[in-house]
Tab-separated table of C-alpha atoms in Angstrom:
chain	number	residue	atom	x	y	z
A	1	MET	CA	0.000	0.000	0.000
A	2	ALA	CA	1.314	3.424	-0.890
A	3	SER	CA	2.109	5.672	2.050
A	4	PRO	CA	-0.060	8.763	2.584
A	5	SER	CA	3.075	10.700	3.537
A	6	LYS	CA	2.985	14.463	3.011
A	7	ALA	CA	6.460	14.117	1.506
A	8	THR	CA	4.898	12.637	-1.637
A	9	SER	CA	1.556	14.465	-1.623
A	10	LYS	CA	1.143	18.205	-1.913
A	11	VAL	CA	-1.226	20.844	-3.216
A	12	LEU	CA	-0.055	22.036	-6.634
A	13	LYS	CA	-2.461	24.944	-7.055
A	14	THR	CA	-5.770	26.345	-5.892
A	15	GLU	CA	-8.218	28.345	-7.978
A	16	PRO	CA	-11.875	29.424	-7.873
A	17	LEU	CA	-14.406	26.751	-8.856
A	18	ASP	CA	-17.260	27.761	-11.104
A	19	HIS	CA	-20.661	26.747	-9.743
A	20	LYS	CA	-21.525	24.804	-12.919
A	21	ASP	CA	-18.353	22.706	-12.653
A	22	ALA	CA	-18.931	21.548	-9.071
A	23	LYS	CA	-19.514	17.790	-8.704
A	24	TRP	CA	-19.562	17.251	-4.954
A	25	ALA	CA	-20.355	20.572	-3.301
A	26	THR	CA	-21.859	23.965	-3.982
A	27	LEU	CA	-22.360	27.332	-2.293
A	28	LEU	CA	-25.713	28.776	-1.274
A	29	SER	CA	-26.949	32.180	-0.191
A	30	ILE	CA	-29.554	31.702	2.541
A	31	THR	CA	-32.086	34.395	3.449
A	32	TYR	CA	-33.536	33.876	6.908
A	33	ARG	CA	-35.468	35.719	9.586
A	34	ASP	CA	-33.803	36.065	13.004
A	35	PRO	CA	-35.628	36.009	16.392
A	36	ASP	CA	-36.169	39.786	16.190
A	37	GLY	CA	-37.933	39.435	12.828
A	38	LYS	CA	-35.051	40.930	10.853
A	39	GLU	CA	-34.100	39.377	7.504
A	40	ARG	CA	-30.462	38.358	7.245
A	41	LEU	CA	-28.178	36.593	4.770
A	42	TRP	CA	-25.936	33.596	5.357
A	43	GLU	CA	-23.418	31.907	3.076
A	44	SER	CA	-23.395	28.135	3.239
A	45	ALA	CA	-21.772	25.149	1.552
A	46	GLU	CA	-23.904	22.155	0.594
A	47	ARG	CA	-23.013	18.627	-0.448
A	48	LEU	CA	-24.369	17.349	-3.755
A	49	THR	CA	-23.822	13.667	-2.961
A	50	ARG	CA	-26.580	12.873	-0.436
A	51	PRO	CA	-28.767	10.053	-1.817
A	52	LYS	CA	-32.411	10.946	-2.478
A	53	GLY	CA	-34.591	10.181	0.538
A	54	CYS	CA	-31.602	9.841	2.866
A	55	ASP	CA	-31.268	12.094	5.919
A	56	ILE	CA	-27.476	11.923	6.225
A	57	ASP	CA	-24.481	12.390	3.964
A	58	ALA	CA	-22.084	9.959	5.575
A	59	ILE	CA	-21.087	7.761	8.490
A	60	GLY	CA	-18.077	7.561	10.743
A	61	VAL	CA	-16.962	4.268	12.272
A	62	ALA	CA	-15.662	3.944	15.821
A	63	ALA	CA	-14.264	0.417	15.486
A	64	ILE	CA	-12.879	-1.306	18.578
A	65	LEU	CA	-10.798	-4.480	18.353
A	66	ASN	CA	-12.089	-7.199	20.676
A	67	ASP	CA	-10.136	-10.374	21.418
A	68	PRO	CA	-12.356	-12.906	23.240
A	69	ALA	CA	-9.240	-14.848	24.280
A	70	ASN	CA	-7.928	-11.782	26.156
A	71	PRO	CA	-10.976	-10.138	27.798
A	72	ASN	CA	-8.818	-8.019	30.131
A	73	GLU	CA	-6.671	-6.581	27.353
A	74	THR	CA	-6.917	-2.822	26.771
A	75	PRO	CA	-9.278	-2.248	23.820
A	76	ARG	CA	-7.742	-0.670	20.722
A	77	ILE	CA	-9.434	1.725	18.311
A	78	VAL	CA	-8.926	1.593	14.543
A	79	LEU	CA	-7.474	4.792	13.075
A	80	GLN	CA	-6.179	5.864	9.687
A	81	LYS	CA	-3.611	8.191	8.175
A	82	GLN	CA	-4.788	9.851	4.970
A	83	TRP	CA	-3.474	12.942	3.203
A	84	ARG	CA	-6.268	15.447	2.528
A	85	ALA	CA	-5.949	18.195	-0.048
A	86	PRO	CA	-8.045	20.844	1.791
A	87	ALA	CA	-5.789	20.474	4.843
A	88	ASP	CA	-2.607	19.924	2.780
A	89	ALA	CA	-1.598	17.476	5.481
A	90	VAL	CA	-1.862	13.870	6.559
A	91	VAL	CA	-4.982	13.622	8.707
A	92	ILE	CA	-5.563	11.197	11.580
A	93	GLU	CA	-9.051	9.848	10.947
A	94	ILE	CA	-11.488	7.084	11.714
A	95	PRO	CA	-12.896	4.955	8.873
A	96	ALA	CA	-15.721	6.858	7.206
A	97	GLY	CA	-17.578	7.221	3.943
A	98	LEU	CA	-20.527	8.566	2.010
A	99	MET	CA	-23.885	6.834	1.959
A	100	ASP	CA	-24.856	4.818	-1.116
A	101	PRO	CA	-28.462	4.902	-2.410
A	102	GLY	CA	-30.733	2.490	-0.519
A	103	GLU	CA	-28.114	1.801	2.138
A	104	THR	CA	-28.676	1.912	5.891
A	105	PRO	CA	-26.095	3.630	8.097
A	106	GLU	CA	-25.173	0.243	9.581
A	107	GLU	CA	-24.625	-1.301	6.142
A	108	CYS	CA	-22.578	1.689	5.031
A	109	ALA	CA	-20.384	1.504	8.135
A	110	LEU	CA	-19.587	-2.190	7.772
A	111	ARG	CA	-18.935	-1.783	4.039
A	112	GLU	CA	-16.612	1.172	4.514
A	113	LEU	CA	-14.788	-0.538	7.380
A	114	ARG	CA	-14.089	-3.598	5.265
A	115	GLU	CA	-13.145	-1.619	2.145
A	116	GLU	CA	-10.804	0.792	3.929
A	117	THR	CA	-9.266	-1.489	6.567
A	118	GLY	CA	-10.082	-5.097	5.663
A	119	TYR	CA	-11.671	-5.672	9.063
A	120	VAL	CA	-15.036	-7.403	9.379
A	121	GLY	CA	-17.065	-5.797	12.139
A	122	LYS	CA	-20.385	-5.972	13.933
A	123	VAL	CA	-22.507	-2.978	14.944
A	124	MET	CA	-22.971	-2.771	18.693
A	125	GLU	CA	-26.444	-3.648	19.910
A	126	GLY	CA	-28.811	-1.183	21.534
A	127	SER	CA	-29.164	2.573	21.196
A	128	PHE	CA	-25.405	3.155	21.410
A	129	GLY	CA	-24.716	1.321	18.154
A	130	VAL	CA	-25.968	4.147	15.932
A	131	SER	CA	-25.650	7.744	17.111
A	132	PRO	CA	-28.124	10.582	16.599
A	133	ILE	CA	-27.490	12.719	13.517
A	134	MET	CA	-24.499	15.012	13.971
A	135	PHE	CA	-23.701	18.119	11.902
A	136	ASN	CA	-19.992	18.532	11.197
A	137	ASP	CA	-19.862	22.347	11.005
A	138	PRO	CA	-23.407	23.773	11.055
A	139	GLY	CA	-22.257	27.367	10.860
A	140	PHE	CA	-20.639	26.640	7.492
A	141	CYS	CA	-22.409	23.747	5.781
A	142	ASN	CA	-25.254	21.239	5.993
A	143	THR	CA	-22.971	18.170	5.967
A	144	ASN	CA	-24.040	15.621	8.556
A	145	LEU	CA	-23.424	12.031	9.588
A	146	LYS	CA	-24.098	9.320	12.110
A	147	MET	CA	-21.384	7.667	14.148
A	148	ILE	CA	-21.590	3.874	14.113
A	149	GLN	CA	-20.022	1.975	17.002
A	150	VAL	CA	-18.532	-1.330	15.816
A	151	THR	CA	-16.674	-4.208	17.419
A	152	VAL	CA	-14.130	-6.276	15.500
A	153	ASP	CA	-13.862	-9.871	16.708
A	154	MET	CA	-10.165	-10.695	16.464
A	155	SER	CA	-10.833	-14.422	16.835
A	156	LEU	CA	-12.400	-14.527	13.361
A	157	ALA	CA	-10.178	-15.860	10.594
A	158	GLU	CA	-11.006	-12.931	8.302
A	159	ASN	CA	-9.610	-10.487	10.864
A	160	GLN	CA	-6.230	-12.203	11.243
A	161	ASN	CA	-4.685	-10.600	8.169
A	162	PRO	CA	-7.130	-7.920	7.007
A	163	GLN	CA	-6.633	-6.658	3.450
A	164	PRO	CA	-8.298	-3.386	2.423
A	165	LYS	CA	-9.831	-2.884	-1.006
A	166	LEU	CA	-9.066	0.757	-1.684
A	167	GLU	CA	-10.464	2.680	-4.610
A	168	PRO	CA	-8.141	4.313	-7.160
A	169	GLY	CA	-6.780	7.507	-5.638
A	170	GLU	CA	-7.232	6.282	-2.053
A	171	PHE	CA	-4.018	6.054	-0.036
A	172	ILE	CA	-4.891	5.004	3.492
A	173	GLU	CA	-2.663	3.622	6.220
A	174	THR	CA	-4.588	1.777	8.941
A	175	PHE	CA	-3.275	1.388	12.473
A	176	THR	CA	-4.609	1.012	16.022
A	177	VAL	CA	-3.908	2.645	19.375
A	178	PRO	CA	-5.092	1.779	22.898
A	179	LEU	CA	-8.432	3.483	23.458
A	180	THR	CA	-7.418	4.613	26.943
A	181	ASP	CA	-4.387	6.445	25.485
A	182	LEU	CA	-6.219	8.147	22.625
A	183	TYR	CA	-5.918	11.716	23.952
A	184	GLU	CA	-2.186	11.380	24.658
A	185	GLU	CA	-1.714	9.885	21.188
A	186	CYS	CA	-3.535	12.841	19.623
A	187	VAL	CA	-1.162	15.254	21.375
A	188	LYS	CA	1.769	13.277	19.924
A	189	PHE	CA	0.249	13.258	16.436
A	190	GLU	CA	0.028	17.045	16.404
A	191	LYS	CA	3.647	17.385	17.544
A	192	GLU	CA	4.659	15.037	14.718
A	193	GLY	CA	3.006	17.271	12.111
A	194	TYR	CA	-0.275	15.438	11.585
A	195	VAL	CA	-3.663	17.123	11.835
A	196	LEU	CA	-6.684	15.628	13.581
A	197	ASP	CA	-10.105	14.898	12.174
A	198	ALA	CA	-12.607	16.413	14.623
A	199	ARG	CA	-14.262	13.042	15.156
A	200	VAL	CA	-11.004	11.562	16.417
A	201	GLY	CA	-10.365	14.565	18.643
A	202	THR	CA	-13.880	14.469	20.054
A	203	LEU	CA	-13.626	10.752	20.799
A	204	ALA	CA	-10.284	11.362	22.492
A	205	GLN	CA	-11.731	14.145	24.643
A	206	GLY	CA	-14.668	11.938	25.610
A	207	VAL	CA	-12.356	9.171	26.766
A	208	GLU	CA	-10.231	11.676	28.685
A	209	PHE	CA	-13.285	13.255	30.316
A	210	ALA	CA	-14.431	9.808	31.467
A	211	LYS	CA	-11.001	9.104	32.952
A	212	ARG	CA	-10.499	12.451	34.669
A	213	TRP	CA	-14.015	12.801	36.016
A	214	LYS	CA	-14.215	9.099	36.948
A	215	LEU	CA	-17.463	8.613	35.057
A	216	THR	CA	-17.186	4.810	35.002
């Protein structure tokens, strides 16, 4: 697998994009009325990829490795390194992807996990398995997603030597870190020149809050 290293990936140029040439996103001017009854304008970005009849654009996968033979072992979370042009940097991410037409969030999550990492997972049961809808940056765009919590059974043969099936143009390096150390790892990533996807940072803060405030 090719490395996503910033040493081999870089932005060559940036230029304005004409509205008619946009394939994945567009800009909108929104006129709205505020609580005082005054009309105001807002500029917003909007995805063009959301399937018809679907209420979300994408999913994110919080995948935790689970080894039944070692129940007391510290759980590890699946992360990725992927260079992203808008950031012009290698980003620390979780597996994620856009919804396909007719797909449920659970189906999308398991498909993306297998395609990007090779791991075969199972969505956690109960209300925690699929999150409420989350908006990534509601002051800027309408992009939203659901987080899907997944366990990866490491006793399964298909998870012994997982092989991703990346699409052309995808350069993803998969790795894992102990879930309990996620915040400290994020601090190290930044010092090493990586940038953090907000979903990874938020997960890390949640774990750290639970530790520091003794919530469990």
